[in-house]
Backbone as a chain_set.jsonl record, in Angstrom:
{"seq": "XXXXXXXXXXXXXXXXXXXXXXXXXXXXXXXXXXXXXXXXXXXXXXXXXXXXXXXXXXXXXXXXXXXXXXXXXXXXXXXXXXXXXXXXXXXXXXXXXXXXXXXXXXXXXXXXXXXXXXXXXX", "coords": {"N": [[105.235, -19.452, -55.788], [108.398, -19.648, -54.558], [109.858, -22.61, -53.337], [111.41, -23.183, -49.566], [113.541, -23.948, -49.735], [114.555, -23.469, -51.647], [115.311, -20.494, -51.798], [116.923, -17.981, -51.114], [118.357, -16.451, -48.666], [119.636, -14.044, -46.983], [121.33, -11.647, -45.954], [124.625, -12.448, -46.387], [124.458, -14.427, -48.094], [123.722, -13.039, -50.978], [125.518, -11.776, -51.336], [127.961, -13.592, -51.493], [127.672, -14.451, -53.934], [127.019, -12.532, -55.104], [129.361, -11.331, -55.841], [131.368, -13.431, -56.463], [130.606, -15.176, -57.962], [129.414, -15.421, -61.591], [128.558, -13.721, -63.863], [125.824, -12.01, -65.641], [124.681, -9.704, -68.25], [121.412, -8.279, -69.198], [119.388, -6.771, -71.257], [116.613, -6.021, -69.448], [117.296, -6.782, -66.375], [120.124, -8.261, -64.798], [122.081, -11.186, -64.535], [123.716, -13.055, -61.84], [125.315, -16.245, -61.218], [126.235, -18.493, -58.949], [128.007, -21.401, -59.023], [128.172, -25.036, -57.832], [127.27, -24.097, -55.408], [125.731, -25.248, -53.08], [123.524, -27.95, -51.761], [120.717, -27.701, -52.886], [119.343, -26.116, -55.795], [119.211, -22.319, -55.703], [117.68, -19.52, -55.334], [117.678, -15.748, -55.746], [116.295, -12.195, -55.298], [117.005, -9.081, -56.562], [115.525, -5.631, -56.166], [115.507, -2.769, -56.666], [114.807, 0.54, -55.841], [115.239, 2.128, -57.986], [113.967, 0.514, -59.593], [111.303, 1.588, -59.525], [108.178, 2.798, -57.401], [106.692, 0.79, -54.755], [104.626, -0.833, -55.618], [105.222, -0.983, -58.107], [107.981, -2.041, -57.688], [106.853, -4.602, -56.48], [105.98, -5.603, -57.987], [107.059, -6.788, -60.406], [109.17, -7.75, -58.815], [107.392, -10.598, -58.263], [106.878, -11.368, -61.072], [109.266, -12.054, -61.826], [109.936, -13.905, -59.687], [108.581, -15.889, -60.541], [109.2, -16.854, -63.579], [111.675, -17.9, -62.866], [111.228, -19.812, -60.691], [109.904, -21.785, -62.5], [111.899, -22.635, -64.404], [113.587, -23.569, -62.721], [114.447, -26.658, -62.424], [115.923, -26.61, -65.066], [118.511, -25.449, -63.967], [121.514, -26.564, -63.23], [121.812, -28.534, -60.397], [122.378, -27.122, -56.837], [123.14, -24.691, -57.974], [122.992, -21.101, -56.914], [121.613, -18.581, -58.108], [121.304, -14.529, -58.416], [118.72, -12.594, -59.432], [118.728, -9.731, -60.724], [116.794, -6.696, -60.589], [116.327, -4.24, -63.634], [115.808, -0.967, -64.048], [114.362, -0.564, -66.814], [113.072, -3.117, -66.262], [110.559, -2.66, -64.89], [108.493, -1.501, -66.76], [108.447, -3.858, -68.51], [106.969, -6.316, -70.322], [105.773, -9.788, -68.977], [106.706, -11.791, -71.076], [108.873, -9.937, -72.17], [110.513, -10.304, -69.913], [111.345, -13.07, -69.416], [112.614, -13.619, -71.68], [114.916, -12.753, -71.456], [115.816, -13.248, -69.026], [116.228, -16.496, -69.954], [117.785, -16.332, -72.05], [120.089, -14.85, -70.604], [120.921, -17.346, -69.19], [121.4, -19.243, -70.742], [123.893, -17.986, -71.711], [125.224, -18.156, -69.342], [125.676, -20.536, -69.684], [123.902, -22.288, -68.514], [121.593, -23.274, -68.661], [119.03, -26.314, -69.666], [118.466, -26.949, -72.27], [121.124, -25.612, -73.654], [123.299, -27.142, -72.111], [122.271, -29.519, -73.387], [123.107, -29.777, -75.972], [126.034, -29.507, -75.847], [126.703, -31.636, -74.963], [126.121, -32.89, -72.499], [125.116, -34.458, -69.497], [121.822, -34.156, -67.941]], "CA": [[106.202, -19.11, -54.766], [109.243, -20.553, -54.407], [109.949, -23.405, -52.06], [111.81, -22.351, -48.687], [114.834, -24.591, -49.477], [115.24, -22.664, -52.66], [115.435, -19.23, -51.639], [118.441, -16.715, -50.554], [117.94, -15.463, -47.568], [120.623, -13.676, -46.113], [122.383, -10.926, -46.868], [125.964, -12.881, -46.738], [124.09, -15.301, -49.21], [123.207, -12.521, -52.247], [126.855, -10.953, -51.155], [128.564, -14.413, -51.796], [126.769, -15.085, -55.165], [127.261, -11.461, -56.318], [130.735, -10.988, -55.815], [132.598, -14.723, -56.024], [129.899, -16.097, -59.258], [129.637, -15.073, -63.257], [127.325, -12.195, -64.158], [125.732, -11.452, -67.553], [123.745, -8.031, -68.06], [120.53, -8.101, -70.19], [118.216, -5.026, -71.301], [116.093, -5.641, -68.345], [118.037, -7.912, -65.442], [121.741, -9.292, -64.752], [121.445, -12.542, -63.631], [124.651, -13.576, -61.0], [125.171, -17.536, -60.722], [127.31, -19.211, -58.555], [128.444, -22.585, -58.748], [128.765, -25.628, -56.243], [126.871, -23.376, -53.795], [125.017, -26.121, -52.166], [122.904, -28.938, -52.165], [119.961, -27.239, -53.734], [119.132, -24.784, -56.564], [118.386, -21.906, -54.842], [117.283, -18.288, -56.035], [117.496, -14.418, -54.707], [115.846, -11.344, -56.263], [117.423, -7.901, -55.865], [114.742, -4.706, -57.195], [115.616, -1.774, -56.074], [113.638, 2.04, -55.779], [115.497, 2.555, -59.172], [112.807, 0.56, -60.877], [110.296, 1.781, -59.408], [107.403, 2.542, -56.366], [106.458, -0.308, -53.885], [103.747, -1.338, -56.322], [106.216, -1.631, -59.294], [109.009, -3.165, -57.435], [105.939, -6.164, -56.116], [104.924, -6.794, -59.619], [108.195, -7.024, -60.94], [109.322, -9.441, -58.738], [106.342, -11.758, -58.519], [107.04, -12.05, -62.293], [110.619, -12.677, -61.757], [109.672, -15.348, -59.193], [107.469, -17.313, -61.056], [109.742, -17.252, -63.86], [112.773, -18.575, -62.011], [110.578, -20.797, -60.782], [109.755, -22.405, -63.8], [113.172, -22.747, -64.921], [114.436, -24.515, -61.516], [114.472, -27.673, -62.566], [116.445, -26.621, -65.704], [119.573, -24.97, -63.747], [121.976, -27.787, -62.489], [121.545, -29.147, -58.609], [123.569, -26.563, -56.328], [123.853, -23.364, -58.38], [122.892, -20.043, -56.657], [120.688, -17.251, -58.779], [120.546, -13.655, -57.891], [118.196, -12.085, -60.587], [119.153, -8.085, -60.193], [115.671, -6.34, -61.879], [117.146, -2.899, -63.915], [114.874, 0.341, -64.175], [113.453, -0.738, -67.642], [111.91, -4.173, -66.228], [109.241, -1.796, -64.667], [107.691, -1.708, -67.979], [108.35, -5.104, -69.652], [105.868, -7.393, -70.057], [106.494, -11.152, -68.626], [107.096, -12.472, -71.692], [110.126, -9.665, -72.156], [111.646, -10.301, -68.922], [111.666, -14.114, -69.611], [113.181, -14.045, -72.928], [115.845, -11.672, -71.212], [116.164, -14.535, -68.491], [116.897, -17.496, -71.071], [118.928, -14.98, -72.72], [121.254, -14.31, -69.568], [120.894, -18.402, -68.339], [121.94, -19.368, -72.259], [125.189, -17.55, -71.892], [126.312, -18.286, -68.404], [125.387, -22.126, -69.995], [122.979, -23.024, -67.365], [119.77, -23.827, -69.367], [119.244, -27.352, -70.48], [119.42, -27.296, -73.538], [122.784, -25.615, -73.678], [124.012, -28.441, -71.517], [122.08, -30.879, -73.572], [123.4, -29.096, -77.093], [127.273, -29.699, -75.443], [126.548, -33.386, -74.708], [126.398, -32.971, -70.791], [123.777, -35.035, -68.989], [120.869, -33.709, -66.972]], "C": [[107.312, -20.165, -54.745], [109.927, -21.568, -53.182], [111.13, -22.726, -51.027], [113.239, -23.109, -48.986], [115.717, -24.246, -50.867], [115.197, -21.167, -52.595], [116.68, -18.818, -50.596], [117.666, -16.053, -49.556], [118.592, -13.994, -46.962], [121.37, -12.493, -47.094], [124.432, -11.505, -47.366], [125.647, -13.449, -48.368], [124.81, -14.801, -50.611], [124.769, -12.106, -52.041], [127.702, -11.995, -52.032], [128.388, -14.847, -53.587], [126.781, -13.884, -56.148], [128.47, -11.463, -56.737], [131.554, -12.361, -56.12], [131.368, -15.533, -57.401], [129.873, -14.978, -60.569], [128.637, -14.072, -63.031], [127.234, -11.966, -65.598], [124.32, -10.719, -67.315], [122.609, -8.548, -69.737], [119.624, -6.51, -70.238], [117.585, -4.699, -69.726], [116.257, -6.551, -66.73], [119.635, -8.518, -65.603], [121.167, -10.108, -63.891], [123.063, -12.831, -63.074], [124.506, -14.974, -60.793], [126.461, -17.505, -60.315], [126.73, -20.546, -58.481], [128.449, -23.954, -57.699], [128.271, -24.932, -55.011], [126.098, -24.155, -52.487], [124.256, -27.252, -52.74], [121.855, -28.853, -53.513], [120.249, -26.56, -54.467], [118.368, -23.932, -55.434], [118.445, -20.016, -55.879], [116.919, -16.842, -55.269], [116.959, -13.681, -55.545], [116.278, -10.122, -55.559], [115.914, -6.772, -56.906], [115.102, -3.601, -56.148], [114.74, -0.379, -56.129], [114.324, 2.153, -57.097], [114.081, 1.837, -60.108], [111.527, 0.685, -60.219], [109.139, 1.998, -57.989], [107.203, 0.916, -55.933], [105.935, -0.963, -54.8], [104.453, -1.888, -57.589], [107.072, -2.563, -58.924], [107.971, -4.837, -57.125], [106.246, -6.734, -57.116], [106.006, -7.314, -59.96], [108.862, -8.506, -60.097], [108.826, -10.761, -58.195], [106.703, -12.034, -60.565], [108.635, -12.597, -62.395], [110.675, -14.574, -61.128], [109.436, -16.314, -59.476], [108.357, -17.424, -62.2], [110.585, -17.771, -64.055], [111.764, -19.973, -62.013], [110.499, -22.012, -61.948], [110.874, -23.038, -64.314], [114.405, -23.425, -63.691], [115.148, -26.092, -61.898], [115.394, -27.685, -63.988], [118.266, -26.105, -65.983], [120.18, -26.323, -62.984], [122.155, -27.589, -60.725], [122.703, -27.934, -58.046], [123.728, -25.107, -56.663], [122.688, -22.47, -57.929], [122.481, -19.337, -57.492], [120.179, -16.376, -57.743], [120.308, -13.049, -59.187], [117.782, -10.434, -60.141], [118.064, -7.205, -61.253], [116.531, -4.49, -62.19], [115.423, -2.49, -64.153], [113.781, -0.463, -65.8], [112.654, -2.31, -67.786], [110.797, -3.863, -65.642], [107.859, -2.042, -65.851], [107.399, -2.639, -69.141], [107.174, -5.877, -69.356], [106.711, -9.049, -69.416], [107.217, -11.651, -69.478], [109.14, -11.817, -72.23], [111.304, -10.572, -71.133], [112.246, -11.851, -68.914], [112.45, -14.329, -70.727], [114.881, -13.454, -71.849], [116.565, -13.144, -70.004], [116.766, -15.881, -68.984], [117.709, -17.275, -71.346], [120.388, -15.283, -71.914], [121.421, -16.87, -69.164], [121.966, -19.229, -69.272], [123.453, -19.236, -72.121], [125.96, -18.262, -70.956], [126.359, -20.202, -68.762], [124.992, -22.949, -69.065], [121.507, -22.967, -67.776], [120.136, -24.968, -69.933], [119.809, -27.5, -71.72], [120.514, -26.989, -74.148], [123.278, -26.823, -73.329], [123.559, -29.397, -72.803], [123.0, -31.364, -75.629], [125.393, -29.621, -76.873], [128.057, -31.07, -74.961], [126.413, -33.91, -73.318], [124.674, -33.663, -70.452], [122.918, -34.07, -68.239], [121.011, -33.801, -65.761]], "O": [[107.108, -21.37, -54.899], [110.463, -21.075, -52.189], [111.797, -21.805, -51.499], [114.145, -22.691, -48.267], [116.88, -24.514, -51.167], [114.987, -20.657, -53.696], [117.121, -19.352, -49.579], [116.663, -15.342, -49.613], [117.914, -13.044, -46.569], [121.76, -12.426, -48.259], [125.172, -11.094, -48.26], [126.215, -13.148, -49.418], [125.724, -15.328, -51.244], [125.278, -12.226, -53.156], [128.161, -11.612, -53.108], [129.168, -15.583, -54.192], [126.65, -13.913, -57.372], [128.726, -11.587, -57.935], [132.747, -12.149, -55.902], [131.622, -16.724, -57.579], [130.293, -13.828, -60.446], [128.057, -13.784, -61.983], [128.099, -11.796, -66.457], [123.34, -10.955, -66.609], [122.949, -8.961, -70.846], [119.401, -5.584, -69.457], [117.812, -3.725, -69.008], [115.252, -6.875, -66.097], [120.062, -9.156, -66.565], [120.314, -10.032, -63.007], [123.831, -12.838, -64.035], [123.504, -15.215, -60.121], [127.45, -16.945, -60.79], [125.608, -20.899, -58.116], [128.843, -23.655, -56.572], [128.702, -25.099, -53.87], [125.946, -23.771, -51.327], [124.278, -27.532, -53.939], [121.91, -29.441, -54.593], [121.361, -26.054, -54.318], [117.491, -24.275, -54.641], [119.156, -19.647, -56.814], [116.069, -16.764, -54.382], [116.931, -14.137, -56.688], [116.096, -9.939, -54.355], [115.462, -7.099, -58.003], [114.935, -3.703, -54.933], [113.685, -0.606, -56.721], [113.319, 2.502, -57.717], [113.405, 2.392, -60.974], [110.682, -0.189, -60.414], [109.318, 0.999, -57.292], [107.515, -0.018, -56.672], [106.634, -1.928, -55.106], [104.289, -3.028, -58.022], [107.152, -3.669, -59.459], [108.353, -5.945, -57.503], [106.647, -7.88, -57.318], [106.019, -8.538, -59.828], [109.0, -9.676, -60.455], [109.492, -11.717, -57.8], [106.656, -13.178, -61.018], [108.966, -13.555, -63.094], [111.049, -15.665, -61.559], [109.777, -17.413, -59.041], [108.662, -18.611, -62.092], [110.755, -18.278, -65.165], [111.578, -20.824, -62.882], [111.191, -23.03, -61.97], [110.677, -24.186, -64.711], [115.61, -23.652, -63.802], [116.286, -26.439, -61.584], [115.738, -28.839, -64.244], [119.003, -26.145, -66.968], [119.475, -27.032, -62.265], [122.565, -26.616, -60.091], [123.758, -27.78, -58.662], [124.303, -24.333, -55.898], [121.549, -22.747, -58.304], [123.489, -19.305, -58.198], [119.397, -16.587, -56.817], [121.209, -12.896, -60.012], [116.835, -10.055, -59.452], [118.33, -7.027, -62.441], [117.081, -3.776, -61.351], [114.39, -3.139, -64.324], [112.604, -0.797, -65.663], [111.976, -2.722, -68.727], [109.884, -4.681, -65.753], [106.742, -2.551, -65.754], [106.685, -2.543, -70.139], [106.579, -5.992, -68.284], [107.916, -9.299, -69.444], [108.331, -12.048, -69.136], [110.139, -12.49, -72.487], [112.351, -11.172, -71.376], [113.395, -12.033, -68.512], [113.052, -15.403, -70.717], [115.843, -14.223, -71.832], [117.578, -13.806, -70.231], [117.763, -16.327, -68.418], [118.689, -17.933, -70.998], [121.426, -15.759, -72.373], [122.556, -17.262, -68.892], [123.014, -19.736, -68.872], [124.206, -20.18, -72.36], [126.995, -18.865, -71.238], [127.037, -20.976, -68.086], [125.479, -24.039, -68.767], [120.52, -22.62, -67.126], [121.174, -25.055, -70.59], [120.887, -27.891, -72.168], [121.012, -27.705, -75.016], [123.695, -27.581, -74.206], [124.47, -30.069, -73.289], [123.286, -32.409, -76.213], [125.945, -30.08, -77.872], [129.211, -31.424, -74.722], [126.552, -35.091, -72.999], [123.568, -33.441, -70.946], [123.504, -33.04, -67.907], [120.134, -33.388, -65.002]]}, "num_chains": 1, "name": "protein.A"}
């Protein structure tokens, strides 16, 4: 679970972070970062009835969670993640939806080793 001082609460929050930060679309998730949003890293999850019953949308984003999670400590201090699950992360396995995550984090150049690949400190 993710700590309470890293989570989106609010609907202004996910609003601010959709609309006013970068966006990059993968097979199964667009991931939205904003910038400078605050002290902390902090992290939202949108799933909607498109992918799926109550039971699908859970699973889906308990695996989202935990793989955010994981990857906290590798987005720089401050930046905002809303991780938007699409219809065909219903059926991915973890290991998809994580590659798909890297994938999308890679681009917007908020995974370490991008930064560390570009010469930027930690």
């Amino acid at each position: 679970m993710l700590p309470a001082d890293a989570r989106l609460r609010r609907s202004e929050e996910f609003r601010a972070v959709m609309r006013g930060g970068a966006r990059v679309g993968r097979r199964r998730l667009v991931l939205h970062a904003l910038a400078d949003y605050g002290e902390h890293t902090k992290a939202g999850f949108v799933v909607s009835k498109a992918v799926g019953n109550s039971v699908v949308r859970h699973r889906v984003t308990r695996r989202l969670r935990h793989l955010v999670f994981d990857r906290l400590g590798t987005v720089p201090a401050g930046t905002a993640l809303v991780v938007r699950a699409l219809p065909p992360a219903a059926t991915a396995s973890s290991v998809q939806l994580g590659a798909d995550l890297d994938a999308a984090l890679r681009r917007l150049g908020l995974s370490q080793r991008t930064r560390q690949e570009n010469g930027s400190t930690v």
